[in-house]
Amino acid sequence: MVKAPVVIVGAGLGGIRLAENLRNGGYAGALTLVGEEQHPPYDRPPLSKTVLTGDDDRVDLKPSEFFGEHDIELRTGSRVVAVDPTAHTVTVEGDGATEQVAYGTLVLATGLVARQFPGTEGVGGVHVIRTVEDALALREEAGSATRAAVIGAGFIGCEVAASLHKLDVPVTLIEPTPAPLSGPLGATIGEMVTRLHVDAGVDLRVGVGVDEVVVEDGRAVGVVLSDGARVDANLVVVGIGGYPDLDYLEGSGIEIADRSVGGGVACDGVGRTSADDVYALGDCANWHDADGRGHRVEHWTHTVDAAALVAAQLLGHPIPHQTVPYFWSDQYGLKFQMLGSPRSDDEVHLVDDDGRKFLAYYSREGLLTGVVGAGRVGKLMKARQFLVTPTPVATLLEG
Ligand SMILES: Cc1cc2nc3c(=O)[nH]c(=O)nc-3n(C[C@H](O)[C@H](O)[C@H](O)COP(=O)(O)OP(=O)(O)OC[C@H]3O[C@@H](n4cnc5c(N)ncnc54)[C@H](O)[C@@H]3O)c2cc1C
């Protein structure tokens, strides 16, 4: 049950959703949201899409009056640097001061930091994209880019490539696996995504990594690939993922999950950590699924669902953990979507392909595990019901 005061570390999507759910569920005690960034909570998906292209800069998750109306103390520009579960306090640094803040219930929602390409920190023309400042800085430099080299064709790398292409920046997209997204989704979808990029005119290099970012006078001028080729580019975007920065938990005794299961704050199936009254959710948290296996998920909907589950747990009316995992990505004017938990080694049934838009079912041992599509929103969402309980994939293939 929730114990006042509630302190939430991380004023991002998970933090604000949890605060809102607690207030809407009747929690009336003190509630503080501590965020390292200078901004009130904002949404990250638009950063690599509409913010980067300049189509729409709106990212705020709540209007400014929301915090007063919901009696939420929002402390921006404040970083939690230590947690003491015995004393039930966190140490907060901000505005040149350090302060101990007491909690009854503590929730960790500190997200990820973007992984840098080794040796490029501070090099001009090299960018990652995690914060609003990152997106605006990248957009500004895109204006004078002769070519962009995007390192990594995961979801964010693919989106950045598509957005830069929309800005008329020639793009080389570099991916060490045989095709974009083939790591998580397998070869068939990898081919479909390859087609999207190649048809758009992106110079896609697969099966090669980047050995070196070439720097002259403190600025990137190109990259050297693992096959020895050099790509001249005065803009380099590093899209090689992120990791939870949990230094602030050092010495707290709070258990951290093993890297083999994704790392992050180790939690049970409802976000409880190894310390009493401490919960974790969102990108930084490693929750156990029904089989007792830990996993860390970096998806928007997962964070929103987790905030609802933790709030319900804290308010004393737990809700079942029944959500179907969902992820979307926007590339070249197409909505790319994934439902369920497809794996790259699942059997893939491509049921619809018009040369650009497509839909595929994934199955394991005959049972549907996921649905992946591009530009097939209605059909994909219709399949959601079949992922709630185990369903033979044949039911959909014959239907
Ligand atoms: C560019 C981009 C595009 C994305 N696009 C999609 C998409 O299309 N679809 C999708 O499903 N998902 C997408 N995601 C993922 C989605 O945005 C995340 O899953 C979601 O933001 C996770 O929320 P969170 O609250 O866990 O973390 P965040 O939203 O990252 O918030 C964490 C906050 O905690 C703060 N913090 C960290 N450490 C401390 C500390 N010690 N003290 C105080 N504050 C701290 C951070 O500064 C940050 O503000 C995208 C992510 C990015 C970066």
JSON list of N, CA and C and ligand atoms in Angstrom, two decimals, residues 9-14 34-37 44-45 47-49 78-80 109-111 129-130 156 159 248 282-283 298-300 303 327-328, ligand 1:
[
{"chain": "A", "resi": 9, "resn": "VAL", "atom": "N", "xyz": [11.33, 9.38, -8.89]},
{"chain": "A", "resi": 9, "resn": "VAL", "atom": "CA", "xyz": [12.59, 9.84, -9.47]},
{"chain": "A", "resi": 9, "resn": "VAL", "atom": "C", "xyz": [12.50, 9.64, -10.98]},
{"chain": "A", "resi": 10, "resn": "GLY", "atom": "N", "xyz": [12.62, 10.76, -11.73]},
{"chain": "A", "resi": 10, "resn": "GLY", "atom": "CA", "xyz": [12.49, 10.69, -13.18]},
{"chain": "A", "resi": 10, "resn": "GLY", "atom": "C", "xyz": [11.18, 11.33, -13.60]},
{"chain": "A", "resi": 11, "resn": "ALA", "atom": "N", "xyz": [11.26, 12.54, -14.17]},
{"chain": "A", "resi": 11, "resn": "ALA", "atom": "CA", "xyz": [10.04, 13.26, -14.58]},
{"chain": "A", "resi": 11, "resn": "ALA", "atom": "C", "xyz": [9.84, 13.08, -16.07]},
{"chain": "A", "resi": 12, "resn": "GLY", "atom": "N", "xyz": [9.75, 11.82, -16.51]},
{"chain": "A", "resi": 12, "resn": "GLY", "atom": "CA", "xyz": [9.47, 11.51, -17.91]},
{"chain": "A", "resi": 12, "resn": "GLY", "atom": "C", "xyz": [8.08, 10.90, -18.01]},
{"chain": "A", "resi": 13, "resn": "LEU", "atom": "N", "xyz": [7.90, 10.08, -19.04]},
{"chain": "A", "resi": 13, "resn": "LEU", "atom": "CA", "xyz": [6.60, 9.47, -19.30]},
{"chain": "A", "resi": 13, "resn": "LEU", "atom": "C", "xyz": [6.11, 8.64, -18.10]},
{"chain": "A", "resi": 14, "resn": "GLY", "atom": "N", "xyz": [6.97, 7.74, -17.62]},
{"chain": "A", "resi": 14, "resn": "GLY", "atom": "CA", "xyz": [6.55, 6.85, -16.53]},
{"chain": "A", "resi": 14, "resn": "GLY", "atom": "C", "xyz": [6.26, 7.62, -15.26]},
{"chain": "A", "resi": 34, "resn": "VAL", "atom": "N", "xyz": [10.81, 14.26, -9.15]},
{"chain": "A", "resi": 34, "resn": "VAL", "atom": "CA", "xyz": [12.15, 14.84, -9.25]},
{"chain": "A", "resi": 34, "resn": "VAL", "atom": "C", "xyz": [12.74, 14.51, -10.61]},
{"chain": "A", "resi": 35, "resn": "GLY", "atom": "N", "xyz": [13.06, 15.53, -11.40]},
{"chain": "A", "resi": 35, "resn": "GLY", "atom": "CA", "xyz": [13.57, 15.29, -12.75]},
{"chain": "A", "resi": 35, "resn": "GLY", "atom": "C", "xyz": [14.87, 16.04, -13.00]},
{"chain": "A", "resi": 36, "resn": "GLU", "atom": "N", "xyz": [15.79, 15.32, -13.60]},
{"chain": "A", "resi": 36, "resn": "GLU", "atom": "CA", "xyz": [17.10, 15.91, -13.87]},
{"chain": "A", "resi": 36, "resn": "GLU", "atom": "C", "xyz": [17.06, 16.96, -14.98]},
{"chain": "A", "resi": 37, "resn": "GLU", "atom": "N", "xyz": [16.16, 16.76, -15.94]},
{"chain": "A", "resi": 37, "resn": "GLU", "atom": "CA", "xyz": [16.11, 17.71, -17.07]},
{"chain": "A", "resi": 37, "resn": "GLU", "atom": "C", "xyz": [15.45, 19.01, -16.62]},
{"chain": "A", "resi": 44, "resn": "ARG", "atom": "N", "xyz": [9.00, 11.45, -25.78]},
{"chain": "A", "resi": 44, "resn": "ARG", "atom": "CA", "xyz": [10.18, 11.26, -26.63]},
{"chain": "A", "resi": 44, "resn": "ARG", "atom": "C", "xyz": [9.88, 10.79, -28.06]},
{"chain": "A", "resi": 45, "resn": "PRO", "atom": "N", "xyz": [8.83, 9.97, -28.31]},
{"chain": "A", "resi": 45, "resn": "PRO", "atom": "CA", "xyz": [8.64, 9.51, -29.69]},
{"chain": "A", "resi": 45, "resn": "PRO", "atom": "C", "xyz": [8.66, 10.61, -30.76]},
{"chain": "A", "resi": 47, "resn": "LEU", "atom": "N", "xyz": [10.52, 13.06, -30.98]},
{"chain": "A", "resi": 47, "resn": "LEU", "atom": "CA", "xyz": [11.86, 13.65, -31.16]},
{"chain": "A", "resi": 47, "resn": "LEU", "atom": "C", "xyz": [12.50, 13.19, -32.47]},
{"chain": "A", "resi": 48, "resn": "SER", "atom": "N", "xyz": [12.37, 11.90, -32.78]},
{"chain": "A", "resi": 48, "resn": "SER", "atom": "CA", "xyz": [13.00, 11.37, -33.99]},
{"chain": "A", "resi": 48, "resn": "SER", "atom": "C", "xyz": [12.08, 11.49, -35.21]},
{"chain": "A", "resi": 49, "resn": "LYS", "atom": "N", "xyz": [10.86, 12.01, -34.97]},
{"chain": "A", "resi": 49, "resn": "LYS", "atom": "CA", "xyz": [9.86, 12.09, -36.04]},
{"chain": "A", "resi": 49, "resn": "LYS", "atom": "C", "xyz": [9.57, 13.58, -36.32]},
{"chain": "A", "resi": 78, "resn": "SER", "atom": "N", "xyz": [16.84, 18.73, -11.12]},
{"chain": "A", "resi": 78, "resn": "SER", "atom": "CA", "xyz": [17.24, 18.12, -9.84]},
{"chain": "A", "resi": 78, "resn": "SER", "atom": "C", "xyz": [17.56, 16.65, -10.06]},
{"chain": "A", "resi": 79, "resn": "ARG", "atom": "N", "xyz": [18.77, 16.27, -9.72]},
{"chain": "A", "resi": 79, "resn": "ARG", "atom": "CA", "xyz": [19.19, 14.89, -9.95]},
{"chain": "A", "resi": 79, "resn": "ARG", "atom": "C", "xyz": [19.29, 14.13, -8.62]},
{"chain": "A", "resi": 80, "resn": "VAL", "atom": "N", "xyz": [18.68, 12.96, -8.57]},
{"chain": "A", "resi": 80, "resn": "VAL", "atom": "CA", "xyz": [18.86, 12.09, -7.40]},
{"chain": "A", "resi": 80, "resn": "VAL", "atom": "C", "xyz": [20.21, 11.40, -7.55]},
{"chain": "A", "resi": 109, "resn": "ALA", "atom": "N", "xyz": [11.86, 5.89, -12.04]},
{"chain": "A", "resi": 109, "resn": "ALA", "atom": "CA", "xyz": [11.42, 5.89, -13.45]},
{"chain": "A", "resi": 109, "resn": "ALA", "atom": "C", "xyz": [12.43, 6.74, -14.23]},
{"chain": "A", "resi": 110, "resn": "THR", "atom": "N", "xyz": [13.68, 6.30, -14.21]},
{"chain": "A", "resi": 110, "resn": "THR", "atom": "CA", "xyz": [14.77, 7.16, -14.69]},
{"chain": "A", "resi": 110, "resn": "THR", "atom": "C", "xyz": [15.21, 6.86, -16.13]},
{"chain": "A", "resi": 111, "resn": "GLY", "atom": "N", "xyz": [14.47, 6.01, -16.83]},
{"chain": "A", "resi": 111, "resn": "GLY", "atom": "CA", "xyz": [14.70, 5.86, -18.27]},
{"chain": "A", "resi": 111, "resn": "GLY", "atom": "C", "xyz": [16.10, 5.38, -18.63]},
{"chain": "A", "resi": 129, "resn": "ILE", "atom": "N", "xyz": [20.22, 10.77, -29.97]},
{"chain": "A", "resi": 129, "resn": "ILE", "atom": "CA", "xyz": [18.90, 11.39, -29.84]},
{"chain": "A", "resi": 129, "resn": "ILE", "atom": "C", "xyz": [18.13, 10.73, -28.71]},
{"chain": "A", "resi": 130, "resn": "ARG", "atom": "N", "xyz": [18.12, 11.43, -27.59]},
{"chain": "A", "resi": 130, "resn": "ARG", "atom": "CA", "xyz": [17.36, 10.96, -26.43]},
{"chain": "A", "resi": 130, "resn": "ARG", "atom": "C", "xyz": [16.54, 12.11, -25.81]},
{"chain": "A", "resi": 156, "resn": "ILE", "atom": "N", "xyz": [15.16, 3.50, -33.83]},
{"chain": "A", "resi": 156, "resn": "ILE", "atom": "CA", "xyz": [15.47, 4.93, -33.80]},
{"chain": "A", "resi": 156, "resn": "ILE", "atom": "C", "xyz": [16.36, 5.31, -34.97]},
{"chain": "A", "resi": 159, "resn": "GLU", "atom": "N", "xyz": [14.21, 5.54, -38.01]},
{"chain": "A", "resi": 159, "resn": "GLU", "atom": "CA", "xyz": [13.37, 6.75, -38.01]},
{"chain": "A", "resi": 159, "resn": "GLU", "atom": "C", "xyz": [14.20, 7.99, -38.32]},
{"chain": "A", "resi": 248, "resn": "TYR", "atom": "N", "xyz": [23.19, 6.13, -9.37]},
{"chain": "A", "resi": 248, "resn": "TYR", "atom": "CA", "xyz": [22.61, 6.70, -8.14]},
{"chain": "A", "resi": 248, "resn": "TYR", "atom": "C", "xyz": [22.14, 5.61, -7.16]},
{"chain": "A", "resi": 282, "resn": "GLY", "atom": "N", "xyz": [9.11, 1.42, -16.31]},
{"chain": "A", "resi": 282, "resn": "GLY", "atom": "CA", "xyz": [9.56, 2.06, -17.55]},
{"chain": "A", "resi": 282, "resn": "GLY", "atom": "C", "xyz": [10.87, 1.48, -18.06]},
{"chain": "A", "resi": 283, "resn": "ASP", "atom": "N", "xyz": [11.55, 2.26, -18.88]},
{"chain": "A", "resi": 283, "resn": "ASP", "atom": "CA", "xyz": [12.75, 1.78, -19.57]},
{"chain": "A", "resi": 283, "resn": "ASP", "atom": "C", "xyz": [13.84, 1.29, -18.61]},
{"chain": "A", "resi": 298, "resn": "GLU", "atom": "N", "xyz": [11.67, -1.25, -23.76]},
{"chain": "A", "resi": 298, "resn": "GLU", "atom": "CA", "xyz": [11.89, 0.19, -24.01]},
{"chain": "A", "resi": 298, "resn": "GLU", "atom": "C", "xyz": [10.80, 0.75, -24.91]},
{"chain": "A", "resi": 299, "resn": "HIS", "atom": "N", "xyz": [9.56, 0.45, -24.59]},
{"chain": "A", "resi": 299, "resn": "HIS", "atom": "CA", "xyz": [8.44, 0.89, -25.42]},
{"chain": "A", "resi": 299, "resn": "HIS", "atom": "C", "xyz": [7.51, 1.80, -24.63]},
{"chain": "A", "resi": 300, "resn": "TRP", "atom": "N", "xyz": [6.98, 2.78, -25.32]},
{"chain": "A", "resi": 300, "resn": "TRP", "atom": "CA", "xyz": [6.09, 3.79, -24.74]},
{"chain": "A", "resi": 300, "resn": "TRP", "atom": "C", "xyz": [4.89, 3.14, -24.03]},
{"chain": "A", "resi": 303, "resn": "THR", "atom": "N", "xyz": [5.54, 1.38, -20.79]},
{"chain": "A", "resi": 303, "resn": "THR", "atom": "CA", "xyz": [5.74, 2.29, -19.65]},
{"chain": "A", "resi": 303, "resn": "THR", "atom": "C", "xyz": [4.40, 2.78, -19.12]},
{"chain": "A", "resi": 327, "resn": "PHE", "atom": "N", "xyz": [4.14, -1.71, -29.96]},
{"chain": "A", "resi": 327, "resn": "PHE", "atom": "CA", "xyz": [5.17, -0.73, -30.32]},
{"chain": "A", "resi": 327, "resn": "PHE", "atom": "C", "xyz": [4.84, -0.17, -31.69]},
{"chain": "A", "resi": 328, "resn": "TRP", "atom": "N", "xyz": [5.12, 1.12, -31.90]},
{"chain": "A", "resi": 328, "resn": "TRP", "atom": "CA", "xyz": [4.96, 1.67, -33.25]},
{"chain": "A", "resi": 328, "resn": "TRP", "atom": "C", "xyz": [6.19, 2.49, -33.62]},
{"chain": "B", "resi": 1, "resn": "LIG", "atom": "C1", "xyz": [13.94, 9.37, -29.98]},
{"chain": "B", "resi": 1, "resn": "LIG", "atom": "C2", "xyz": [13.01, 8.36, -29.36]},
{"chain": "B", "resi": 1, "resn": "LIG", "atom": "C3", "xyz": [11.93, 7.88, -30.09]},
{"chain": "B", "resi": 1, "resn": "LIG", "atom": "C4", "xyz": [11.06, 6.93, -29.55]},
{"chain": "B", "resi": 1, "resn": "LIG", "atom": "N1", "xyz": [10.03, 6.48, -30.30]},
{"chain": "B", "resi": 1, "resn": "LIG", "atom": "C5", "xyz": [9.21, 5.53, -29.80]},
{"chain": "B", "resi": 1, "resn": "LIG", "atom": "C6", "xyz": [8.13, 5.03, -30.58]},
{"chain": "B", "resi": 1, "resn": "LIG", "atom": "O1", "xyz": [7.92, 5.43, -31.74]},
{"chain": "B", "resi": 1, "resn": "LIG", "atom": "N2", "xyz": [7.33, 4.08, -30.04]},
{"chain": "B", "resi": 1, "resn": "LIG", "atom": "C7", "xyz": [7.54, 3.59, -28.77]},
{"chain": "B", "resi": 1, "resn": "LIG", "atom": "O2", "xyz": [6.79, 2.70, -28.32]},
{"chain": "B", "resi": 1, "resn": "LIG", "atom": "N3", "xyz": [8.56, 4.06, -28.00]},
{"chain": "B", "resi": 1, "resn": "LIG", "atom": "C8", "xyz": [9.38, 5.03, -28.48]},
{"chain": "B", "resi": 1, "resn": "LIG", "atom": "N4", "xyz": [10.42, 5.50, -27.71]},
{"chain": "B", "resi": 1, "resn": "LIG", "atom": "C9", "xyz": [10.59, 4.96, -26.35]},
{"chain": "B", "resi": 1, "resn": "LIG", "atom": "C10", "xyz": [9.75, 5.71, -25.29]},
{"chain": "B", "resi": 1, "resn": "LIG", "atom": "O3", "xyz": [9.89, 7.10, -25.45]},
{"chain": "B", "resi": 1, "resn": "LIG", "atom": "C11", "xyz": [10.22, 5.28, -23.91]},
{"chain": "B", "resi": 1, "resn": "LIG", "atom": "O4", "xyz": [9.90, 3.91, -23.76]},
{"chain": "B", "resi": 1, "resn": "LIG", "atom": "C12", "xyz": [9.64, 6.10, -22.76]},
{"chain": "B", "resi": 1, "resn": "LIG", "atom": "O5", "xyz": [10.02, 7.44, -22.85]},
{"chain": "B", "resi": 1, "resn": "LIG", "atom": "C13", "xyz": [10.09, 5.52, -21.42]},
{"chain": "B", "resi": 1, "resn": "LIG", "atom": "O6", "xyz": [9.64, 6.33, -20.38]},
{"chain": "B", "resi": 1, "resn": "LIG", "atom": "P1", "xyz": [10.44, 6.41, -18.99]},
{"chain": "B", "resi": 1, "resn": "LIG", "atom": "O7", "xyz": [9.59, 7.24, -18.08]},
{"chain": "B", "resi": 1, "resn": "LIG", "atom": "O8", "xyz": [10.87, 5.07, -18.57]},
{"chain": "B", "resi": 1, "resn": "LIG", "atom": "O9", "xyz": [11.79, 7.19, -19.35]},
{"chain": "B", "resi": 1, "resn": "LIG", "atom": "P2", "xyz": [12.01, 8.65, -19.88]},
{"chain": "B", "resi": 1, "resn": "LIG", "atom": "O10", "xyz": [10.85, 9.14, -20.65]},
{"chain": "B", "resi": 1, "resn": "LIG", "atom": "O11", "xyz": [13.33, 8.62, -20.55]},
{"chain": "B", "resi": 1, "resn": "LIG", "atom": "O12", "xyz": [12.13, 9.54, -18.56]},
{"chain": "B", "resi": 1, "resn": "LIG", "atom": "C14", "xyz": [13.15, 9.35, -17.62]},
{"chain": "B", "resi": 1, "resn": "LIG", "atom": "C15", "xyz": [13.53, 10.69, -17.00]},
{"chain": "B", "resi": 1, "resn": "LIG", "atom": "O13", "xyz": [14.29, 10.44, -15.82]},
{"chain": "B", "resi": 1, "resn": "LIG", "atom": "C16", "xyz": [15.32, 11.42, -15.73]},
{"chain": "B", "resi": 1, "resn": "LIG", "atom": "N5", "xyz": [16.36, 10.92, -14.83]},
{"chain": "B", "resi": 1, "resn": "LIG", "atom": "C17", "xyz": [17.28, 9.96, -15.08]},
{"chain": "B", "resi": 1, "resn": "LIG", "atom": "N6", "xyz": [18.08, 9.77, -14.00]},
{"chain": "B", "resi": 1, "resn": "LIG", "atom": "C18", "xyz": [17.66, 10.63, -13.05]},
{"chain": "B", "resi": 1, "resn": "LIG", "atom": "C19", "xyz": [18.08, 10.91, -11.71]},
{"chain": "B", "resi": 1, "resn": "LIG", "atom": "N7", "xyz": [19.07, 10.21, -11.13]},
{"chain": "B", "resi": 1, "resn": "LIG", "atom": "N8", "xyz": [17.45, 11.90, -11.02]},
{"chain": "B", "resi": 1, "resn": "LIG", "atom": "C20", "xyz": [16.41, 12.59, -11.59]},
{"chain": "B", "resi": 1, "resn": "LIG", "atom": "N9", "xyz": [15.97, 12.36, -12.85]},
{"chain": "B", "resi": 1, "resn": "LIG", "atom": "C21", "xyz": [16.57, 11.39, -13.57]},
{"chain": "B", "resi": 1, "resn": "LIG", "atom": "C22", "xyz": [15.75, 11.57, -17.17]},
{"chain": "B", "resi": 1, "resn": "LIG", "atom": "O14", "xyz": [16.48, 12.77, -17.35]},
{"chain": "B", "resi": 1, "resn": "LIG", "atom": "C23", "xyz": [14.41, 11.55, -17.90]},
{"chain": "B", "resi": 1, "resn": "LIG", "atom": "O15", "xyz": [13.88, 12.84, -18.01]},
{"chain": "B", "resi": 1, "resn": "LIG", "atom": "C24", "xyz": [11.29, 6.45, -28.23]},
{"chain": "B", "resi": 1, "resn": "LIG", "atom": "C25", "xyz": [12.38, 6.93, -27.49]},
{"chain": "B", "resi": 1, "resn": "LIG", "atom": "C26", "xyz": [13.24, 7.87, -28.05]},
{"chain": "B", "resi": 1, "resn": "LIG", "atom": "C27", "xyz": [14.43, 8.36, -27.25]}
]
